[in-house]
JSON list of C-alpha atoms in Angstrom, two decimals:
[
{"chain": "I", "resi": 679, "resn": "UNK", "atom": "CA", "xyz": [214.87, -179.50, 181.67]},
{"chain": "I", "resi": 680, "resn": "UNK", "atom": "CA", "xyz": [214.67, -176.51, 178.64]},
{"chain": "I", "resi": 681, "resn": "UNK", "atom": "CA", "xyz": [211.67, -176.58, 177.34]},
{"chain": "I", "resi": 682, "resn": "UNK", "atom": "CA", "xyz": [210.87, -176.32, 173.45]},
{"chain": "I", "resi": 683, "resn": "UNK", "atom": "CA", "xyz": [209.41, -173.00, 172.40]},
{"chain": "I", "resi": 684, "resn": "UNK", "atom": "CA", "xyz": [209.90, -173.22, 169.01]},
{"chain": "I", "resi": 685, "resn": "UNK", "atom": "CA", "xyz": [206.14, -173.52, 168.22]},
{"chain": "I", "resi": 686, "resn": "UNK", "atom": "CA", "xyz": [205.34, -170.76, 170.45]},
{"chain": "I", "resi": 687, "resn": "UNK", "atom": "CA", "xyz": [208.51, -168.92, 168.15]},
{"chain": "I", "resi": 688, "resn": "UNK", "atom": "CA", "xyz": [207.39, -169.35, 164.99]},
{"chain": "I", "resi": 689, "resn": "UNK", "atom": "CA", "xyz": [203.58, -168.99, 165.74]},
{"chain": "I", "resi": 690, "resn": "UNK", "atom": "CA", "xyz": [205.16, -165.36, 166.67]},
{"chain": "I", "resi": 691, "resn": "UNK", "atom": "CA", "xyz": [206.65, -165.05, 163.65]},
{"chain": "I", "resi": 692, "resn": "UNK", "atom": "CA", "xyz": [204.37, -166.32, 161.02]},
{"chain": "I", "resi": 693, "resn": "UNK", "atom": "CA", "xyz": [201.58, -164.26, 162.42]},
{"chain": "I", "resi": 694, "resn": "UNK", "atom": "CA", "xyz": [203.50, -160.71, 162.63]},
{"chain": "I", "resi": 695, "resn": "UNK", "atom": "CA", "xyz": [204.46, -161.85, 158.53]},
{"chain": "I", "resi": 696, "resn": "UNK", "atom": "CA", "xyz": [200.80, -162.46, 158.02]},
{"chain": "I", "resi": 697, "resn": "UNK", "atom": "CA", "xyz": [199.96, -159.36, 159.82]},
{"chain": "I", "resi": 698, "resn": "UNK", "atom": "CA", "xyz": [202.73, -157.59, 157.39]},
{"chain": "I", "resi": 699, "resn": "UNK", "atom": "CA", "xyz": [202.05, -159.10, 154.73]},
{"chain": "I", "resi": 700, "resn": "UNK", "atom": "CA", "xyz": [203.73, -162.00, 154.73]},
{"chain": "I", "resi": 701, "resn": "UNK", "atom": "CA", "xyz": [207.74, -161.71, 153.59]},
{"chain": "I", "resi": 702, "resn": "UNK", "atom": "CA", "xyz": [210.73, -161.30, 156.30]},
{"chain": "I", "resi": 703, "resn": "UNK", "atom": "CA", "xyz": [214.60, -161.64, 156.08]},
{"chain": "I", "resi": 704, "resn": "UNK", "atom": "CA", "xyz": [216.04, -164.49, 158.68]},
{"chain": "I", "resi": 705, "resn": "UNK", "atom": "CA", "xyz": [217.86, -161.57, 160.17]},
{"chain": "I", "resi": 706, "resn": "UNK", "atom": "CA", "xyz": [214.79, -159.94, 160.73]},
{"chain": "I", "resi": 707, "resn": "UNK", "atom": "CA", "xyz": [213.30, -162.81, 162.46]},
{"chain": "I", "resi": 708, "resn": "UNK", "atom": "CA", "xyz": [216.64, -163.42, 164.37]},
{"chain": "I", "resi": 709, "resn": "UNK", "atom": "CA", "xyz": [216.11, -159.98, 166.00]},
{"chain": "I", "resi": 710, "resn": "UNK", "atom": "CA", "xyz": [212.56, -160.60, 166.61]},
{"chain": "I", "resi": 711, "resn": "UNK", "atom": "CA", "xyz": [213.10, -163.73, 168.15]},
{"chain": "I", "resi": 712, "resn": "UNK", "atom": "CA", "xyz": [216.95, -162.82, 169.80]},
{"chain": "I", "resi": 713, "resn": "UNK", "atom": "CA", "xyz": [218.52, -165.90, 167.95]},
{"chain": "I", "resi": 714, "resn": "UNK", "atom": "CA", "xyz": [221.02, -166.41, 165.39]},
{"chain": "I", "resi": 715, "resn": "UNK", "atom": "CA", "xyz": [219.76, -166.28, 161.34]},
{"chain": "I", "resi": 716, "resn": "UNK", "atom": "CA", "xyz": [220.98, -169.61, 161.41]},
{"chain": "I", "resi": 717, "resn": "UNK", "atom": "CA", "xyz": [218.75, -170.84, 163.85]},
{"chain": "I", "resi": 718, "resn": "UNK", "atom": "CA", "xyz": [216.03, -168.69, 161.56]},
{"chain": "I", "resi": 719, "resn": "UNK", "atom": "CA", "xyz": [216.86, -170.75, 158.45]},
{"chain": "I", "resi": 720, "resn": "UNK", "atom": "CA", "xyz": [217.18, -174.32, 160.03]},
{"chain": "I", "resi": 721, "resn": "UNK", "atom": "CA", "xyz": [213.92, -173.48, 162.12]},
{"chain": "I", "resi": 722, "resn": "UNK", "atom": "CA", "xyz": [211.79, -172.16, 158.73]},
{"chain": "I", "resi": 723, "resn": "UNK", "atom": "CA", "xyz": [213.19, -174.98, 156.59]},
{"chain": "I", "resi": 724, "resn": "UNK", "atom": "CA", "xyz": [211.41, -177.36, 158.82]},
{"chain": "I", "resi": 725, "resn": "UNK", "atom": "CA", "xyz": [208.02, -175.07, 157.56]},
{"chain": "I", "resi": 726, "resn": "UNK", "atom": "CA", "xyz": [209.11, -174.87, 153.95]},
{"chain": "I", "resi": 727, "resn": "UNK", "atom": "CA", "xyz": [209.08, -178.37, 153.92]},
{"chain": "I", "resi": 728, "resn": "UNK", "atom": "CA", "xyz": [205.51, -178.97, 154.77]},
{"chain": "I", "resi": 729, "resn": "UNK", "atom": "CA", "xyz": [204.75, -175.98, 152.46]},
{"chain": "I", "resi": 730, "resn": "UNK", "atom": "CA", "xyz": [203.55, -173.06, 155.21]},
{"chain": "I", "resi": 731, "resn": "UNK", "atom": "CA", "xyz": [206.68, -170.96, 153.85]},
{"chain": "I", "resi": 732, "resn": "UNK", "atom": "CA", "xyz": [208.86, -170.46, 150.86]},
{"chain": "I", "resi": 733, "resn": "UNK", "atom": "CA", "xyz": [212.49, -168.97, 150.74]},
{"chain": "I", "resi": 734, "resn": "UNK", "atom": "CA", "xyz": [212.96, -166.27, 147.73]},
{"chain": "I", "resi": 735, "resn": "UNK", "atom": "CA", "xyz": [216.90, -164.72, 147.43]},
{"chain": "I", "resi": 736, "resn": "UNK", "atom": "CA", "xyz": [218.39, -162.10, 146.37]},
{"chain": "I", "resi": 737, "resn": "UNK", "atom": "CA", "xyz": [217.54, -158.14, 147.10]},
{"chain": "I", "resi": 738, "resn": "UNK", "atom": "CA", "xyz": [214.51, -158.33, 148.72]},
{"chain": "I", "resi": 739, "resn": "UNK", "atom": "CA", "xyz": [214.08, -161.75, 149.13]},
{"chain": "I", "resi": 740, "resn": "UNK", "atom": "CA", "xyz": [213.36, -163.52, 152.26]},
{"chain": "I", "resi": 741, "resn": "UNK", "atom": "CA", "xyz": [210.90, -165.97, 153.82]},
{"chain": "I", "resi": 742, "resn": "UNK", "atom": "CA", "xyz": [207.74, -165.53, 152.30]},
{"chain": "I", "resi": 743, "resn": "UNK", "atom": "CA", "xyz": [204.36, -166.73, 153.81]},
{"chain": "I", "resi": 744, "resn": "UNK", "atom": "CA", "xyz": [202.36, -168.95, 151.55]},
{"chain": "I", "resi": 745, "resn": "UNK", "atom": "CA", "xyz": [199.39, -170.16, 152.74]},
{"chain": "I", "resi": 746, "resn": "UNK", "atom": "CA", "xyz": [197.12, -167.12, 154.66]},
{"chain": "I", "resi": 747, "resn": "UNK", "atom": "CA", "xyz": [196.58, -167.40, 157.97]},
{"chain": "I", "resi": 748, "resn": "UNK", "atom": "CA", "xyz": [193.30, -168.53, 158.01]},
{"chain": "I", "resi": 749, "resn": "UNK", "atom": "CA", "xyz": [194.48, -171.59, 156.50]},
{"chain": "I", "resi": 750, "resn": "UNK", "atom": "CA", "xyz": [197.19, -172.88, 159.11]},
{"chain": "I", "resi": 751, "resn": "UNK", "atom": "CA", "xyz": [196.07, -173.95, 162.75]},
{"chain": "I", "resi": 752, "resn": "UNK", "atom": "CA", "xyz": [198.48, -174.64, 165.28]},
{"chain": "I", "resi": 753, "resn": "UNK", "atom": "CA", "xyz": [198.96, -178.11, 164.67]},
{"chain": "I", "resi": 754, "resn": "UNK", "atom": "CA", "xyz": [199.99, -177.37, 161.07]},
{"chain": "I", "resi": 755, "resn": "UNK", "atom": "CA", "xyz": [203.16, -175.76, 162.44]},
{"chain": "I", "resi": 756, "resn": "UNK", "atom": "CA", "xyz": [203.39, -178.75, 165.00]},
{"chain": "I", "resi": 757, "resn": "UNK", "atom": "CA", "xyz": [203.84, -181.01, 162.94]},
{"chain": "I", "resi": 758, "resn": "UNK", "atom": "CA", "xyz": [206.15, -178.97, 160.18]},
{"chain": "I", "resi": 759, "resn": "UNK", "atom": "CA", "xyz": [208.44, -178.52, 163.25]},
{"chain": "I", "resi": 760, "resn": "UNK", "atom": "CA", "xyz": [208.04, -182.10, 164.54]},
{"chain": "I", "resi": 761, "resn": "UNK", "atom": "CA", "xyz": [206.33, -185.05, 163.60]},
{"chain": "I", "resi": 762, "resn": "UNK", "atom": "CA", "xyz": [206.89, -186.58, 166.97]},
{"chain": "I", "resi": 763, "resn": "UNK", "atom": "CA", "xyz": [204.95, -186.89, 170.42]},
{"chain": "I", "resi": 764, "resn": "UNK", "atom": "CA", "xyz": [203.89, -182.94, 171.70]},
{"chain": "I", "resi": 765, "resn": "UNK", "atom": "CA", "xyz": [204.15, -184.51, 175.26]},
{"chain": "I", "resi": 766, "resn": "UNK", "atom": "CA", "xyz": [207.56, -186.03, 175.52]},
{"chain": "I", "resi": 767, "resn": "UNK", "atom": "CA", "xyz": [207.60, -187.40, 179.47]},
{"chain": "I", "resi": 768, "resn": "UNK", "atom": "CA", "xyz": [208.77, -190.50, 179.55]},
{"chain": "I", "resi": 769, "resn": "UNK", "atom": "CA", "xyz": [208.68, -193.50, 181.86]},
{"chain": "I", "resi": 770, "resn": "UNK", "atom": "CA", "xyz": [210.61, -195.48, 183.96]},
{"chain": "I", "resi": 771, "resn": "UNK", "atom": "CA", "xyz": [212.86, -198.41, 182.38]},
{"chain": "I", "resi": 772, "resn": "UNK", "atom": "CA", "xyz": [215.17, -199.13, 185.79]},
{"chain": "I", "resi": 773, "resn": "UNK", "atom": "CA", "xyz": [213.13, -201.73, 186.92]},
{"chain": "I", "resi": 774, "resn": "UNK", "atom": "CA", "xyz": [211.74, -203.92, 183.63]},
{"chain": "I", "resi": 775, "resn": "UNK", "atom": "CA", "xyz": [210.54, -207.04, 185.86]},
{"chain": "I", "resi": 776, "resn": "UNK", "atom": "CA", "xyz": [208.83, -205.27, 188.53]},
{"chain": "I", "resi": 777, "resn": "UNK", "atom": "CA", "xyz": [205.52, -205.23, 188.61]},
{"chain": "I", "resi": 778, "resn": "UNK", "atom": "CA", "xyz": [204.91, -201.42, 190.28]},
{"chain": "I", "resi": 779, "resn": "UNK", "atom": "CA", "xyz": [207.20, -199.80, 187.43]},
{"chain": "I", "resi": 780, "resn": "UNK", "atom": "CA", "xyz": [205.23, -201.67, 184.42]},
{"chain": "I", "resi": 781, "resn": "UNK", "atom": "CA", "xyz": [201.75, -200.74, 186.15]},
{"chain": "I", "resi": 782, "resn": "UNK", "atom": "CA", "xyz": [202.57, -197.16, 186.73]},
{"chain": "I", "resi": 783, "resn": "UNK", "atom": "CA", "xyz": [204.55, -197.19, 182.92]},
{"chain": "I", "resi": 784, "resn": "UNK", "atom": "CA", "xyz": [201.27, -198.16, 182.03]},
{"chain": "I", "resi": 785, "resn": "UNK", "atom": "CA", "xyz": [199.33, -195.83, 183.89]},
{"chain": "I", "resi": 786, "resn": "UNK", "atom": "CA", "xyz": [201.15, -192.83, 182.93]},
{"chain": "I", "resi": 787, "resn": "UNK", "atom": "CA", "xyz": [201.28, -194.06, 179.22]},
{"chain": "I", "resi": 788, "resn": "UNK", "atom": "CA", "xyz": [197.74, -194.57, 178.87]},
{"chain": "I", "resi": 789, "resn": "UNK", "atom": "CA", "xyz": [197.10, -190.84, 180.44]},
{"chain": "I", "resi": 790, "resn": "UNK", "atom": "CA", "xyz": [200.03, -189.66, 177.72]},
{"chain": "I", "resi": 791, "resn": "UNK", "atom": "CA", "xyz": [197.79, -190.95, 174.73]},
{"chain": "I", "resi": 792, "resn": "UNK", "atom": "CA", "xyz": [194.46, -189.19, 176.39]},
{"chain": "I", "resi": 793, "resn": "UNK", "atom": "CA", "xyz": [196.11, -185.89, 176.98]},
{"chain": "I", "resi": 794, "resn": "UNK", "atom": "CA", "xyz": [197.93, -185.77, 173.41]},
{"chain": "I", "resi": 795, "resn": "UNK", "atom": "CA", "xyz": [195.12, -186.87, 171.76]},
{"chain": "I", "resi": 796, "resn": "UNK", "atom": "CA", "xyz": [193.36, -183.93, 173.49]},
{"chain": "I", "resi": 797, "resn": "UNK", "atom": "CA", "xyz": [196.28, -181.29, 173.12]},
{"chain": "I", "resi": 798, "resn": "UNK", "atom": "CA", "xyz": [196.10, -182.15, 169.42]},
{"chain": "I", "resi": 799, "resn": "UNK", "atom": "CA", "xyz": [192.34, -182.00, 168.39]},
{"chain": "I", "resi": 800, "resn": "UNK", "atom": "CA", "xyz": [192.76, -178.01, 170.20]},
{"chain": "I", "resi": 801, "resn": "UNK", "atom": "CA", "xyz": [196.03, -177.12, 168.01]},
{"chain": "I", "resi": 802, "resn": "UNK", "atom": "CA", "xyz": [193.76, -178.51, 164.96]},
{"chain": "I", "resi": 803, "resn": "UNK", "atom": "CA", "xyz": [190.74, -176.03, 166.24]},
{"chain": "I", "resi": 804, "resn": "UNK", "atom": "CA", "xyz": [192.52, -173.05, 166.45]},
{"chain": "I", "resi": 805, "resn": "UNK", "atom": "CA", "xyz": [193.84, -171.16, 163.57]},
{"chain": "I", "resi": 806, "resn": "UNK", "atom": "CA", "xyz": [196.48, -168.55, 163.49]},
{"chain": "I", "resi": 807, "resn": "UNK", "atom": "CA", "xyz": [193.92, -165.98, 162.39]},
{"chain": "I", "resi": 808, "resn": "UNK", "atom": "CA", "xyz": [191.89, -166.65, 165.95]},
{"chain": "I", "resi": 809, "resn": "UNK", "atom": "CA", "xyz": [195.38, -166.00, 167.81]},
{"chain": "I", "resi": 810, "resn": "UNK", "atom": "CA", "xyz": [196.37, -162.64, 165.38]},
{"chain": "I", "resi": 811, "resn": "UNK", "atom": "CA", "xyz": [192.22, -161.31, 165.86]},
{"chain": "I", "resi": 812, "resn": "UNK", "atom": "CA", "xyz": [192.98, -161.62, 169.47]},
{"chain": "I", "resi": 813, "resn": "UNK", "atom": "CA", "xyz": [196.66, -159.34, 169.28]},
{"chain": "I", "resi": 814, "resn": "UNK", "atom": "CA", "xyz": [194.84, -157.18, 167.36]},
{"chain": "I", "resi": 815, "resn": "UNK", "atom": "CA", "xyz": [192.25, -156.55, 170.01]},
{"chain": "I", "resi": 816, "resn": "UNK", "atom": "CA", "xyz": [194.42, -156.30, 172.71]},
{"chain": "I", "resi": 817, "resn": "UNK", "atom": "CA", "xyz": [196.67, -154.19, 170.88]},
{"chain": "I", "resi": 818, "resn": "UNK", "atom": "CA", "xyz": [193.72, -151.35, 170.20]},
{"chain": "I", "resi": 819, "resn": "UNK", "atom": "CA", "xyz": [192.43, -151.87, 173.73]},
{"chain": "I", "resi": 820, "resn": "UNK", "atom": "CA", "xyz": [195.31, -150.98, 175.07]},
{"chain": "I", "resi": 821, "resn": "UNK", "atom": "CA", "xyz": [197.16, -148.14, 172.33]},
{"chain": "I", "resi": 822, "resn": "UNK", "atom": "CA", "xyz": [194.70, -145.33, 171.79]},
{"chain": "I", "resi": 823, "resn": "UNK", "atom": "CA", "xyz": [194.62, -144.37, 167.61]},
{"chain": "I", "resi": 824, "resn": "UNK", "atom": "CA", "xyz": [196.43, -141.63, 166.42]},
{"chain": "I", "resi": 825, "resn": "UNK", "atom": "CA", "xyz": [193.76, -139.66, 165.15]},
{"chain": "I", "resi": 826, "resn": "UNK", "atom": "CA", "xyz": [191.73, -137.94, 167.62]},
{"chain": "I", "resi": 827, "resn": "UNK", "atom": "CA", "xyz": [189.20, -140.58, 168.36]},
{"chain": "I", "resi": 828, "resn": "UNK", "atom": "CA", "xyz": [188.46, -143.04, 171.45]},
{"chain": "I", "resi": 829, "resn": "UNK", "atom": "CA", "xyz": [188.47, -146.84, 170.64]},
{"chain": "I", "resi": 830, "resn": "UNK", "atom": "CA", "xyz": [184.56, -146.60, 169.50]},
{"chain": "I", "resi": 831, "resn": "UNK", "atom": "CA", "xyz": [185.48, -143.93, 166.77]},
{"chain": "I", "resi": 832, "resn": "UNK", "atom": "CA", "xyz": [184.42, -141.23, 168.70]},
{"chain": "I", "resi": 833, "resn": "UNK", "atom": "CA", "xyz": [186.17, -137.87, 169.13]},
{"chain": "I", "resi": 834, "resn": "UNK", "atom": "CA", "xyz": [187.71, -137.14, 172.15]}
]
């Protein structure tokens, strides 16, 4: 079974256009992303309509980031890409009558509910900032600055 990564996609994308400063072209995030614009556009629509992005045409238009991100947590995007059930499993509907299949629907049900509820009070906790502070510190652990100096300012 594919698996959705389209929150994993656009939590990508809306922190690099936080990080720039907050305005891309859907071909831009096409070749980010290796997709089709058209993907782009039906993907950030789904955002514009919960009101994390806008859409501005003409010369250099684009999508354009509207809330900072400090302000949007993981669930935020979530739910702007779907308002259903983050864990989709299902259960078994071969055997209605049988009393094995409803007590291990129920089981599994029951431990859905716990682990979404779970899943979803983390997405609320962490904010995009949190995710782009940690890039950020990865990124100057690992590229040494252009100037002359070591990591702690120092010159080397």
């Amino acid at each position: 079974m594919k698996r959705d990564s389209r929150l994993a996609r656009m939590i990508h994308v809306l922190i690099h256009m936080g990080l720039l400063g907050g305005r891309e072209t859907s071909e831009t995030i096409a070749k980010m992303l290796n997709t089709n614009p058209v993907v782009v556009r039906r993907t950030m629509a789904a955002l514009k309509r919960k009101g994390v992005v806008d859409s501005e045409g003409g010369r250099g238009g684009g999508w354009v980031l509207l809330r900072p991100l400090d302000d949007l947590t993981v669930l935020d995007i979530q739910k702007a890409l779907d308002e259903g059930e983050v864990l989709a499993a299902g259960v078994s509907e071969d055997h209605p009558t049988c009393p094995v299949e409803r007590a291990a629907n129920a089981a599994l049900v029951q431990a859905f509910d716990r682990a979404e509820c779970t899943l979803l009070d983390e997405f609320a906790k962490l904010r995009l900032s949190i995710i782009a502070e940690h890039a950020l510190s990865a990124e100057r652990q690992v590229i040494p600055p252009q100037d002359g100096r070591d990591n702690d300012g120092k010159r080397r």
